[in-house]
Structures are given as C-alpha cells and as structure tokens.
Coordinates of C-alpha atoms in Angstrom, one line a residue:
X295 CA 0.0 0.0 0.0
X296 CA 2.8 2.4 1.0
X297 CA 4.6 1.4 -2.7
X298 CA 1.4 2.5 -4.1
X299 CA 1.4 5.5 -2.4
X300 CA 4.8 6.6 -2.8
X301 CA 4.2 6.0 -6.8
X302 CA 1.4 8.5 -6.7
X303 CA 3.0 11.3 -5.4
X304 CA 3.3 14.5 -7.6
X305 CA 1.3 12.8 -10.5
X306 CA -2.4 14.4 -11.3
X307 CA -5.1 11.6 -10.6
X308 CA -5.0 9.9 -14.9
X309 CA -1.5 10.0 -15.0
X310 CA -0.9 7.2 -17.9
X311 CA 3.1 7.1 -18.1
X312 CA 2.9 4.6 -21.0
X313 CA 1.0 7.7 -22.6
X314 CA 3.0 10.7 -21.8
X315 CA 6.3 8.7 -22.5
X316 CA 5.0 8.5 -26.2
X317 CA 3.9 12.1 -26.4
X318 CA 7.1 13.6 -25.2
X319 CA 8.5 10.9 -27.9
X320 CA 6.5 12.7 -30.5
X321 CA 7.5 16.4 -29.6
X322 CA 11.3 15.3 -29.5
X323 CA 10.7 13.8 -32.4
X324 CA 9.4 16.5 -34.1
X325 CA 11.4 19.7 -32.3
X326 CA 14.5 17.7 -31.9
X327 CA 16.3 17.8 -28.3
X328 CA 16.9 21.5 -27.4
X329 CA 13.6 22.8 -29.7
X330 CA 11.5 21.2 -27.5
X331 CA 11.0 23.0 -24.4
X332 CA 9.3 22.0 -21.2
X333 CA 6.5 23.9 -21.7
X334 CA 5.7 22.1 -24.9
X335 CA 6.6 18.5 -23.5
X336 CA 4.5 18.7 -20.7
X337 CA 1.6 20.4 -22.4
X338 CA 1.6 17.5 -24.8
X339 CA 2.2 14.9 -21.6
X340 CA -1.0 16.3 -20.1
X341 CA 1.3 16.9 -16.7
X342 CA 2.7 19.9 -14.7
X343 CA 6.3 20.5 -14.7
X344 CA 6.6 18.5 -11.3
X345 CA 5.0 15.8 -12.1
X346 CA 7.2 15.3 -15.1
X347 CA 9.8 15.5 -12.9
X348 CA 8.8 13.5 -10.6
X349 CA 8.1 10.4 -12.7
X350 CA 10.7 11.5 -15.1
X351 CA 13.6 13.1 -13.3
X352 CA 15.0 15.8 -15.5
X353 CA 14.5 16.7 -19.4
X354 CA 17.8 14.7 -20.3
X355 CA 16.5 11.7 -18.5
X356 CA 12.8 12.2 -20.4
X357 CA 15.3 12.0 -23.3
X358 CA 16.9 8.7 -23.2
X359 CA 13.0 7.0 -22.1
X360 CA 12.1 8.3 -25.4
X361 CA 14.7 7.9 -27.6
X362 CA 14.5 4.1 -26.2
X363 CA 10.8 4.2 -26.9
X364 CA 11.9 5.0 -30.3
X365 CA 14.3 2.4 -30.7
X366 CA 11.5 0.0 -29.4
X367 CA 8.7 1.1 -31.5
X368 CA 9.3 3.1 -34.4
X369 CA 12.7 2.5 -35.1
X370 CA 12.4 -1.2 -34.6
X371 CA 13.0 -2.5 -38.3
X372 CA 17.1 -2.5 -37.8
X373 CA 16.3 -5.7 -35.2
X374 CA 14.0 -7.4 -37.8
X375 CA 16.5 -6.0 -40.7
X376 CA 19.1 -7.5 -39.4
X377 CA 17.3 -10.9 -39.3
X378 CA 16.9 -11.1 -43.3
X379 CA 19.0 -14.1 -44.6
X380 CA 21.2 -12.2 -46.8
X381 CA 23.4 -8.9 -46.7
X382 CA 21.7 -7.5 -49.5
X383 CA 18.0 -7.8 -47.9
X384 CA 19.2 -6.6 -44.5
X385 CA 20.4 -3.4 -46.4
X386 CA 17.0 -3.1 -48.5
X387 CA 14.9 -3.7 -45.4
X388 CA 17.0 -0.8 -43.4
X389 CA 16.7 1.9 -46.3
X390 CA 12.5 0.5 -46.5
X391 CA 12.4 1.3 -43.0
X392 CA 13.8 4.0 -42.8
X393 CA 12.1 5.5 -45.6
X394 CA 8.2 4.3 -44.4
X395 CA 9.4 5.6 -40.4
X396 CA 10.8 9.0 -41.7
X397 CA 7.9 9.6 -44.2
X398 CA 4.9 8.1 -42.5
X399 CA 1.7 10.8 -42.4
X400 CA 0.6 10.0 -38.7
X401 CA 3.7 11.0 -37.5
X402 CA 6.6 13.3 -37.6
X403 CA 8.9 13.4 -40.4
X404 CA 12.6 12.6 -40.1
X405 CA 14.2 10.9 -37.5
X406 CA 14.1 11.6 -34.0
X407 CA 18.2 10.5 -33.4
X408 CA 19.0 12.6 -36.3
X409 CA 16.9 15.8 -35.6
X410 CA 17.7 15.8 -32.3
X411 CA 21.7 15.9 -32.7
X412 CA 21.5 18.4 -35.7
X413 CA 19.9 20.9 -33.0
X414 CA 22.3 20.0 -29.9
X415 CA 24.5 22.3 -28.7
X416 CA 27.6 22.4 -26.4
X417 CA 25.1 22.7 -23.2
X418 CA 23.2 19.6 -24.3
X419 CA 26.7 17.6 -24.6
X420 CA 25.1 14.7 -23.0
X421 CA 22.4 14.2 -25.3
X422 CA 25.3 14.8 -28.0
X423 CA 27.2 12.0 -26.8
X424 CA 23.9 9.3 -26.1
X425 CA 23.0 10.4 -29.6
X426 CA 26.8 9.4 -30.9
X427 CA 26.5 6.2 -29.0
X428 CA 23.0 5.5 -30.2
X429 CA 23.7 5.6 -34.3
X430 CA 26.9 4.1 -33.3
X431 CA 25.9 0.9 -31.5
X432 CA 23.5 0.8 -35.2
X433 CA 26.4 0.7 -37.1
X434 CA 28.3 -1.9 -35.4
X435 CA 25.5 -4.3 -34.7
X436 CA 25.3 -3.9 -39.0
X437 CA 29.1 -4.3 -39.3
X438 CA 28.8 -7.1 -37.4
X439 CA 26.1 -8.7 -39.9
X440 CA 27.8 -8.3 -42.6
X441 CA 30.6 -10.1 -41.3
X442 CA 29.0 -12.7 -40.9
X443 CA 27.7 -12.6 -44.5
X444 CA 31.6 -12.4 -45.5
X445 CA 31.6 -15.8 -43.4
X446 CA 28.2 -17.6 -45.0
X447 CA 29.9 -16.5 -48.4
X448 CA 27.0 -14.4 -48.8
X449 CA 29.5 -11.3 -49.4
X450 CA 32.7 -11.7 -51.0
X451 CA 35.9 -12.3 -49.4
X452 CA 37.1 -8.8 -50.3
X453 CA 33.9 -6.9 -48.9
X454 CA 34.8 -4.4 -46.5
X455 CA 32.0 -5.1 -43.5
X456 CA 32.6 -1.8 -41.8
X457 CA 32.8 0.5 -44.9
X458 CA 28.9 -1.4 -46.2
X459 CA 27.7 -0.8 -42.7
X460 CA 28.8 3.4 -42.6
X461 CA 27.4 2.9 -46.3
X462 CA 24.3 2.2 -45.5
X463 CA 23.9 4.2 -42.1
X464 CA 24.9 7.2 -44.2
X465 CA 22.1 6.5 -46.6
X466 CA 19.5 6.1 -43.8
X467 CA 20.6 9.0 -42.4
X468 CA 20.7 10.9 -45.2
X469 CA 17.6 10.1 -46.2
X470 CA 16.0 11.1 -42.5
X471 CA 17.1 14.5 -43.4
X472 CA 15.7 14.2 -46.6
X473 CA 12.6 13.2 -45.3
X474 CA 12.3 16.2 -42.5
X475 CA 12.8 18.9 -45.3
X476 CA 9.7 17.4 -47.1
X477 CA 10.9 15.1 -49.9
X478 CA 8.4 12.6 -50.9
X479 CA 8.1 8.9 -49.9
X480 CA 8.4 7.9 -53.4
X481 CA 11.5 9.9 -54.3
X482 CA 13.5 8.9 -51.3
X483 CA 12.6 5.0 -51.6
X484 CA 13.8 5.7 -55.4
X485 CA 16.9 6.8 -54.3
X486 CA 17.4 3.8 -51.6
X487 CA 17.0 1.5 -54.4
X488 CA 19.4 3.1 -57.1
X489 CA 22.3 3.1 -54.2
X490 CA 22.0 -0.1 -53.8
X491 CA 21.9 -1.2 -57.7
X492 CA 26.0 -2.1 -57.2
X493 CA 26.0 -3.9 -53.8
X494 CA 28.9 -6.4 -53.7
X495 CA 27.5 -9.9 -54.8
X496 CA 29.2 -13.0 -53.7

C-alpha cells in the first residue's frame, strides 16, 4: 500500500506514463532535443512541470526514455532488418524502413536520433554523446552482420564489412534529413534503391 502510495505522489489523478512517455517521444521527435522546451513537453504529456519531474527526473533523463521508446517502436525494423537471410536484404529492409518511419503521415517526419543531434548544442553535450552512441551501437551491430555474410559466403571475401555498414547508415541518415525537409516517400525510396543497384554480390 505504502509502494502505491509513494508511486502517486506528484502525478495528477489519470496519469498514464505509458501515454505521456509516447507524447514527449512525438514532440522530441518532431522539435529535436533543445527545440523542444518543457513547456511544450508537458503540455503534450498532459502533466505539470513536477509531475514530469517527478516520474521522469530531469529533461535529459525524459530523453533517453524516449529515444528508447523510439528504438523500441518506431525505429524497430534495424532488429527485424538485421534478421533477413542475406546482406543485401538486410540493407534493402533498413533503407525501406527508414524511408516508411521517416515519411509516415501520422507522424513526424525525419528521424528523432538525427533531428535531435543536428539541434544539440555544447550545453546539451550529453544528449550529443547518447545520440553518438545510439547511431553508433547501429552501425556496429550492422558491421557485425555483414561479417558474418563475408563468413556464409553471402558477401565476397574482399567486402569491407565496416565500410557497407557506414554505407548504409549514411544512406539512412541521409535520407532522415531528406525526409524532414519534405521530400516525398516515393522519391527517397527511389533513391534507396538506385544506391544499392552495385552492392557487392558474392
């Protein structure tokens, strides 16, 4: 009873966290890091400034809960991308995803990892660096892959792994930016299929 209690305090009677952890995803989303304040996070949470802080801690912390929401949810085709049998259809299914996820009409455009560390400034260092870390861990876990494709025989022997993975994290990326400045679903998935017209064959 005291646990339940204690897990009460500072949050208005309704308080869905499951909820407000996906609206402050969308606003990040869509502001980016610094752009959005706290006055527009916890407008969109439905929640005071203390409450936010309360369940939340501080706007950095609201950050990383989101930006693993994101990773969870909407930026969850790299797991199931890196489960296609061959090299060349995790690539495709990465640049699909990212293309459909940056692009789709319910939600905001771009990507939340990239928006959010083209606005960061020296004060928001942290999120700089758990941002670095983030696309990062992306590109390894897809270096990593395509090793193993070099192994299977999938790729050939003389396929550099970590120069395809930065290949094709530069393309998503690229095409996140893309995306948030308003070019069309249809031109960017265009372009993720012409770059990958001369991917290394085995």
């Amino acid at each position: 009873m005291g646990t339940e209690q204690s897990r009460s305090v500072g949050r208005p009677r309704g308080f869905d966290t499951d909820e407000a952890l996906e609206r402050a995803m969308l606003v990040f989303w869509e502001h980016g890091y610094e752009g959005a304040s706290l006055a527009t996070l916890t407008a969109a949470m439905g929640i005071s400034t203390t409450s936010m802080y309360t369940a939340f801690g501080n706007k950095e912390e609201l950050f990383r809960r989101a930006l693993e929401r994101y990773t969870e949810g909407p930026s969850a085709y790299l797991d199931r991308a890196l489960r296609e049998p061959t090299a060349l259809g995790t690539a495709t299914a990465i640049l699909a995803g990212t293309v459909r996820t940056t692009t789709g009409p319910a939600r905001p455009r771009g990507c939340m990892g990239v928006q959010s560390a083209l606005a960061a400034s020296d004060s928001g260092q942290a999120v700089r660096d758990l941002l670095a870390t983030w696309r990062n861990d992306g590109c390894s876990r897809l270096r990593r892959r395509f090793e193993q494709a070099v192994d299977d025989g999938d790729l050939p022997p003389q396929a550099d792994p970590a120069l395809l993975a930065r290949y094709v994290t530069t393309l998503a990326f690229g095409i996140a930016v893309q995306a948030a400045s308003g070019v069309s679903r249809a031109e960017l998935q265009a372009t993720a299929d012409a770059a990958l017209r001369g991917w290394p064959l085995s």
